[in-house]
XYZ file of C-alpha atoms in Angstrom:
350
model
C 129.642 95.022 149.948
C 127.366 97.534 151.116
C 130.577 100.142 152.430
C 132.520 99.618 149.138
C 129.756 101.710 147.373
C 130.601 104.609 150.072
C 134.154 104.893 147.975
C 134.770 107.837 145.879
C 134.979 107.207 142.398
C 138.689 107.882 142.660
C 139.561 105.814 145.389
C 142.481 103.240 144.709
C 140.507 100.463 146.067
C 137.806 100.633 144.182
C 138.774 97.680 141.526
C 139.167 94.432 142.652
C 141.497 92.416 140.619
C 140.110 88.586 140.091
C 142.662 87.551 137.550
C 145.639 87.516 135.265
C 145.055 87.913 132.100
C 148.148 88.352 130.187
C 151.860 90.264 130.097
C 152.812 91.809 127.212
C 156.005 94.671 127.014
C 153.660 97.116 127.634
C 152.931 95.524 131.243
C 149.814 93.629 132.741
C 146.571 92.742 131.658
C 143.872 92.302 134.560
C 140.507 90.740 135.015
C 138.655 92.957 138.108
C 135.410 94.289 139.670
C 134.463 97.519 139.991
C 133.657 98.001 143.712
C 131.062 101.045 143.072
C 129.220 99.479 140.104
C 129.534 95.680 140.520
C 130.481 95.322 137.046
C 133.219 92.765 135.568
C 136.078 95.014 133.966
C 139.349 94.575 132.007
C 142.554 96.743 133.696
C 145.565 97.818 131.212
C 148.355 98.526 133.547
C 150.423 101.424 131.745
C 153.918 101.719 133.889
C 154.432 105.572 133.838
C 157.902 105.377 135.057
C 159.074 106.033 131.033
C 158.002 109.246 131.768
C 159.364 112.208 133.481
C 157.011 114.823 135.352
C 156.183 116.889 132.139
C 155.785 113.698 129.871
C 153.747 112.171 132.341
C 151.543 115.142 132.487
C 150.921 115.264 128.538
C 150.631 111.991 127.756
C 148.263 110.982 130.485
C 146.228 114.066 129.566
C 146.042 113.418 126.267
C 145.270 109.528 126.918
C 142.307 110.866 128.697
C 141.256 112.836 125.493
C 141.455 109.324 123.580
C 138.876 107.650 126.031
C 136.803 110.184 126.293
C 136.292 109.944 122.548
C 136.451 106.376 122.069
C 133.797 105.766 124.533
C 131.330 107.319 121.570
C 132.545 104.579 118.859
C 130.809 101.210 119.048
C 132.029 98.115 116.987
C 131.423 94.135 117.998
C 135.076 93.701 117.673
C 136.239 96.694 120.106
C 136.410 96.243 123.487
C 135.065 99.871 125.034
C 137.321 102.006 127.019
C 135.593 104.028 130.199
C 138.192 105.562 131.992
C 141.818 106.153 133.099
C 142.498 105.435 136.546
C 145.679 106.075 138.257
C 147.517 104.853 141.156
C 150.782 105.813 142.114
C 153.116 105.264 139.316
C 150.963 102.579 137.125
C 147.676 104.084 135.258
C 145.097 101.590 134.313
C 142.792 102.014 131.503
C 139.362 100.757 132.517
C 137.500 98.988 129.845
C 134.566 95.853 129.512
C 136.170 92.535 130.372
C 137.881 90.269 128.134
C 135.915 87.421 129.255
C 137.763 84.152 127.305
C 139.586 85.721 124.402
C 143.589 85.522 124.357
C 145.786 87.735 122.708
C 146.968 86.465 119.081
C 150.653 86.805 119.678
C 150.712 84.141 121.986
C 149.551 81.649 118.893
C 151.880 80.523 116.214
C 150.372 79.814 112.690
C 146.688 80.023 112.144
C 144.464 77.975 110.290
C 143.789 80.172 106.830
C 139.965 80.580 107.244
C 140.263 81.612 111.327
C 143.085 84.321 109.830
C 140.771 85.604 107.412
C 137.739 86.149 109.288
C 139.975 87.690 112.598
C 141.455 90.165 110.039
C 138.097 91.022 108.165
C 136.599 91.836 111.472
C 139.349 94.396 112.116
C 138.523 95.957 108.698
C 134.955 95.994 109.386
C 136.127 98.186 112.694
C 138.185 100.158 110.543
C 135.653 100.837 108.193
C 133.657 102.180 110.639
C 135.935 104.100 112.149
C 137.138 105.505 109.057
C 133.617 106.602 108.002
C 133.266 108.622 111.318
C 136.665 109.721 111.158
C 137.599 108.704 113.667
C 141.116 109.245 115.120
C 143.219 106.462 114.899
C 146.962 105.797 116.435
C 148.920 102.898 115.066
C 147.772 99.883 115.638
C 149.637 97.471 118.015
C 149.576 93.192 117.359
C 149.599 93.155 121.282
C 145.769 94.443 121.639
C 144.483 91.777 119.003
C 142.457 89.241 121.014
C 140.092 86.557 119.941
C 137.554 84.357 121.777
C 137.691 80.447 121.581
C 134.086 80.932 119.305
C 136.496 82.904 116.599
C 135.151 86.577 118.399
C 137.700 89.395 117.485
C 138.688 91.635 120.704
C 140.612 94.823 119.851
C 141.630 97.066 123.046
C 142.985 100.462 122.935
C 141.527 100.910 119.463
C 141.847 105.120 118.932
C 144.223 105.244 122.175
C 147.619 106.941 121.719
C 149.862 103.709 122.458
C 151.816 105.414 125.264
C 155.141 103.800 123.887
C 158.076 106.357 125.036
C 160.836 105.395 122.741
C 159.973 106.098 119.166
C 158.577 109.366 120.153
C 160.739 110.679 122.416
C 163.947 108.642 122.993
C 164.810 106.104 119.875
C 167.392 104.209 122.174
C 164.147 103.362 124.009
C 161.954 101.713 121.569
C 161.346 98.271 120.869
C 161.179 96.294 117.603
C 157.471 95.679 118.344
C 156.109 99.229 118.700
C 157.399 100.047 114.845
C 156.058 96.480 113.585
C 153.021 97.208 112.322
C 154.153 101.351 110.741
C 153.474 101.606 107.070
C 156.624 103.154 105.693
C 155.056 106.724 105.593
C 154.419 106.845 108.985
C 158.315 105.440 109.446
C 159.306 108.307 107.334
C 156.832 110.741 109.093
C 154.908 111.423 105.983
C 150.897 112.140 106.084
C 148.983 108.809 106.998
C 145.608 107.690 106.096
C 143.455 104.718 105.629
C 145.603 102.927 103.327
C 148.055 103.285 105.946
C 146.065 100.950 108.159
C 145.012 98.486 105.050
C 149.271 98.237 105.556
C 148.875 97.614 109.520
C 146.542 95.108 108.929
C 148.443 93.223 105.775
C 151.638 92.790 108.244
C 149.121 91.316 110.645
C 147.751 89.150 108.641
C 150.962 87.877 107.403
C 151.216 86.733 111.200
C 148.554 84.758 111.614
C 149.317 82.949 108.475
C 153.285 82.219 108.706
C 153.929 82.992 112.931
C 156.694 85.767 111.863
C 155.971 89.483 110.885
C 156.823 90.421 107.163
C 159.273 93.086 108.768
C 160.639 92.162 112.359
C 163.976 93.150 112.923
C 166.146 92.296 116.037
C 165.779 96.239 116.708
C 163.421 98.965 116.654
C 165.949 100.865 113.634
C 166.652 97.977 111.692
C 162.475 97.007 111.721
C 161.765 100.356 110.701
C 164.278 100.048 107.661
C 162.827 96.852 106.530
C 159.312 98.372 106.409
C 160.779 101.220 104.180
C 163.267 99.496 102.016
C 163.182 96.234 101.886
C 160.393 93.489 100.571
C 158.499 90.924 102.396
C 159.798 87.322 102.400
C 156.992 86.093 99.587
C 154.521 84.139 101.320
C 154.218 81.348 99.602
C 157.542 80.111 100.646
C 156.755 80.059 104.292
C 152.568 78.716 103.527
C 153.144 76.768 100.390
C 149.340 75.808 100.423
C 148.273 79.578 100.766
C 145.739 80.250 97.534
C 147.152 82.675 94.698
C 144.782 84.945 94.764
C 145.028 85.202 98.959
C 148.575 86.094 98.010
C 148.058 88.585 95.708
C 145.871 90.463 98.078
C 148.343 90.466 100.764
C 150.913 91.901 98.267
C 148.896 94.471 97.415
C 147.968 95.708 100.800
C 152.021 95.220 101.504
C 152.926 97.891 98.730
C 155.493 100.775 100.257
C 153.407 103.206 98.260
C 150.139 104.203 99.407
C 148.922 104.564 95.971
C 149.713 101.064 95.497
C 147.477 99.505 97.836
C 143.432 98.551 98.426
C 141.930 101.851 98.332
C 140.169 101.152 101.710
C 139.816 98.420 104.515
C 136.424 97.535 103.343
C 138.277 97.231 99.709
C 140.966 95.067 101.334
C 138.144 92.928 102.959
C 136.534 92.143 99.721
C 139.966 90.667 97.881
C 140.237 88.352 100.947
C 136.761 87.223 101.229
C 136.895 86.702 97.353
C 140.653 84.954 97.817
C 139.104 82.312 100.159
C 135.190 81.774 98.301
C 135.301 78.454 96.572
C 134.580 78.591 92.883
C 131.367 77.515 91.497
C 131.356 73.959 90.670
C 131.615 72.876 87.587
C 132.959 69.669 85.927
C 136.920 70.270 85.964
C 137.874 69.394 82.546
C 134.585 70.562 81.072
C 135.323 73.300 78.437
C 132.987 76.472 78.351
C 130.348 76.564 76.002
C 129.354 79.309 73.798
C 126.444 79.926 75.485
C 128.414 79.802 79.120
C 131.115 82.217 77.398
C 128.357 84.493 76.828
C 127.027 84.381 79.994
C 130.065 84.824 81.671
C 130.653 88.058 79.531
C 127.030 89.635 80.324
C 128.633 88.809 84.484
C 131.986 91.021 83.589
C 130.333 93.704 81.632
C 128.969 95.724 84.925
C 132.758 95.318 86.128
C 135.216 96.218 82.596
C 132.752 98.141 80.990
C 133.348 98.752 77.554
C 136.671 96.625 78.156
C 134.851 93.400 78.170
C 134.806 91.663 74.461
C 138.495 92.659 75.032
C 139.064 91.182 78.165
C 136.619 87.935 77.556
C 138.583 87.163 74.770
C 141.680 86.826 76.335
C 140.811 84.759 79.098
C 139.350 82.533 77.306
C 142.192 81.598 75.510
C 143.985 78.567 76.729
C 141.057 78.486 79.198
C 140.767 74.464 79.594
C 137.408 75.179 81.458
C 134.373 77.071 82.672
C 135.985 76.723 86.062
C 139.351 78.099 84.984
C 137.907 80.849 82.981
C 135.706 81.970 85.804
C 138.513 81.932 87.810
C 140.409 84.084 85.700
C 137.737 86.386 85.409
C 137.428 86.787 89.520
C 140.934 87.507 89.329
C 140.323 90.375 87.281
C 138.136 91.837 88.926
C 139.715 92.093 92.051
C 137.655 93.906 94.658
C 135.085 93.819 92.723
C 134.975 90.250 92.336
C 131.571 89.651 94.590
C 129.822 92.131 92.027
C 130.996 89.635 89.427
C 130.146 86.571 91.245
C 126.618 87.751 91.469
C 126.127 89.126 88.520
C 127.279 85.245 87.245
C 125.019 83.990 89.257
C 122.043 85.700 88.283
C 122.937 85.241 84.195
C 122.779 81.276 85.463
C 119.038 81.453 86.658
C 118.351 83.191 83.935
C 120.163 82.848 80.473
């Protein structure tokens, strides 16, 4: 051990590869050991034969730009890039080991709950990301990974993909690499945050159904369904799915920016709302005056000036407390855990 800290720091035997982690189109995912420092490390093979001398040149330049920033953003759920290392015709991006976690795509349908919290985790990276401004590239379902302990894994996160095809050769791309584009980016308009809430809608739609909202047997025909066409509704393919978990999924769906959660920590906040049980209450019990009014004093820090209005017409028809507090979490959307607490706090003290 003692002469393999005598290599360079360039040397191409200076990673040891343990183990096979997974294949993807992209290539090879490795488990290895970094001769110099001892250290467990993860190895993404990149094939460079897509490129010719120029290409090859650019992109592995700027790939090196990418790492070099993202080794300055920290997040549980991304695993950190350290550097690019290159042998021959492959290039390896050096990051911290995967340890245990697989990659989602090899899963079919996920359990709701396990969905949820995976995807809220990526928004929580987002967020952070989009606070620092930090400079994202589109987001591939391949580089999702999650521990057996429910531990989200994101690799490459801020790395220009280094997929040839829809960038310089369309006969070249694949389905996958235009999967998870909003349709501006398909239509090479200005992206953005909302742009990723998209990303991570058609993602979630995975987990929850096994199929992507837009796959197409080709790279043209997905991009056409992103830009064109709607997503089969989800509550034909997950039946049990709650309404208000498919009316955030809609929303972050939308073809027009505008349309969509404003941010990925707004997106979060539907979901997490979408799953939280109601308080309990007695089913058929129907809501007192007195609950009525505490429900209203609840929804006045959310509608405002809007709420006698509102109030009123919820509780028409309302059969319950439960039902009318429902409604009411429904209308406030995003802001539905500002409601719930505000409810909660009118309970302790009416």
């Amino acid at each position: 051990m003692s002469g393999d800290h005598r290599l360079p720091d360039n040397s191409p035997y200076r990673y040891k590869v343990s183990a096979f982690l997974h294949r993807d189109r992209r290539g090879v995912l490795l488990a290895g050991l970094d001769r110099i420092t001892g250290q467990a490390v993860a190895l993404r093979q990149i094939d460079l034969r897509q490129f010719d001398g120029r290409e090859r040149a650019s992109y592995l330049a700027g790939l090196e730009r990418d790492i070099a920033a993202a080794t300055t953003f920290h997040h549980p759920a991304v695993v950190q890039p350290h550097s690019l290392h290159v042998e021959g015709d492959d290039a390896f991006i050096v990051m911290d080991p995967l340890d245990d976690a697989a990659a989602l795509e090899t899963r079919g349908i996920y359990p709701a709950e396990t969905a949820l919290d995976l995807v809220c985790q990526a928004l929580d990276a987002l967020t952070r990301a989009h606070e620092r401004r930090v400079l994202l590239h589109e987001l591939r379902l391949r580089n999702f990974f999650a521990t057996p302990d429910g531990r989200l894994r994101i690799i490459e996160f801020g790395l220009v993909p280094g997929d040839v095809g829809d960038v310089l050769d369309a006969q070249k791309a694949r389905a996958e690499e235009a999967a998870l584009m909003s349709p501006e980016h398909c239509v090479g308009e200005r992206v953005g945050p909302r742009s990723d809430v998209f990303s991570v809608g058609c993602i979630l739609y995975r987990l929850l159904t096994g199929t992507l909202p837009f796959a197409g047997p080709d790279y043209t025909t997905t991009v056409a369904r992103i830009v064109s066409s709607a997503h089969p509704p989800l509550q034909e393919r997950h039946p049990a799915i709650p309404a208000a978990l498919v009316t955030a999924i809609d929303r972050a769906l939308a073809k027009k920016p505008e349309d969509r959660f404003e941010s990925a920590a707004a997106f979060a906040a539907a979901l997490r709302h979408a799953m939280a049980p109601v308080p309990d209450v007695p089913p058929d019990a129907p809501a007192t005056p007195g609950e009525i009014e505490a429900i209203g004093r609840a929804l006045i820090d959310v509608a405002g000036p809007l709420t006698p209005v509102l109030l009123a017409r919820m509780t028409q028809d309302a059969p319950s407390r439960s039902v009318l507090i429902e409604r009411c979490l429904e209308t406030c959307a995003e802001d539905a855990d500002i409601f719930r607490t505000r409810l909660e706090m009118a309970d302790e003290d009416p």
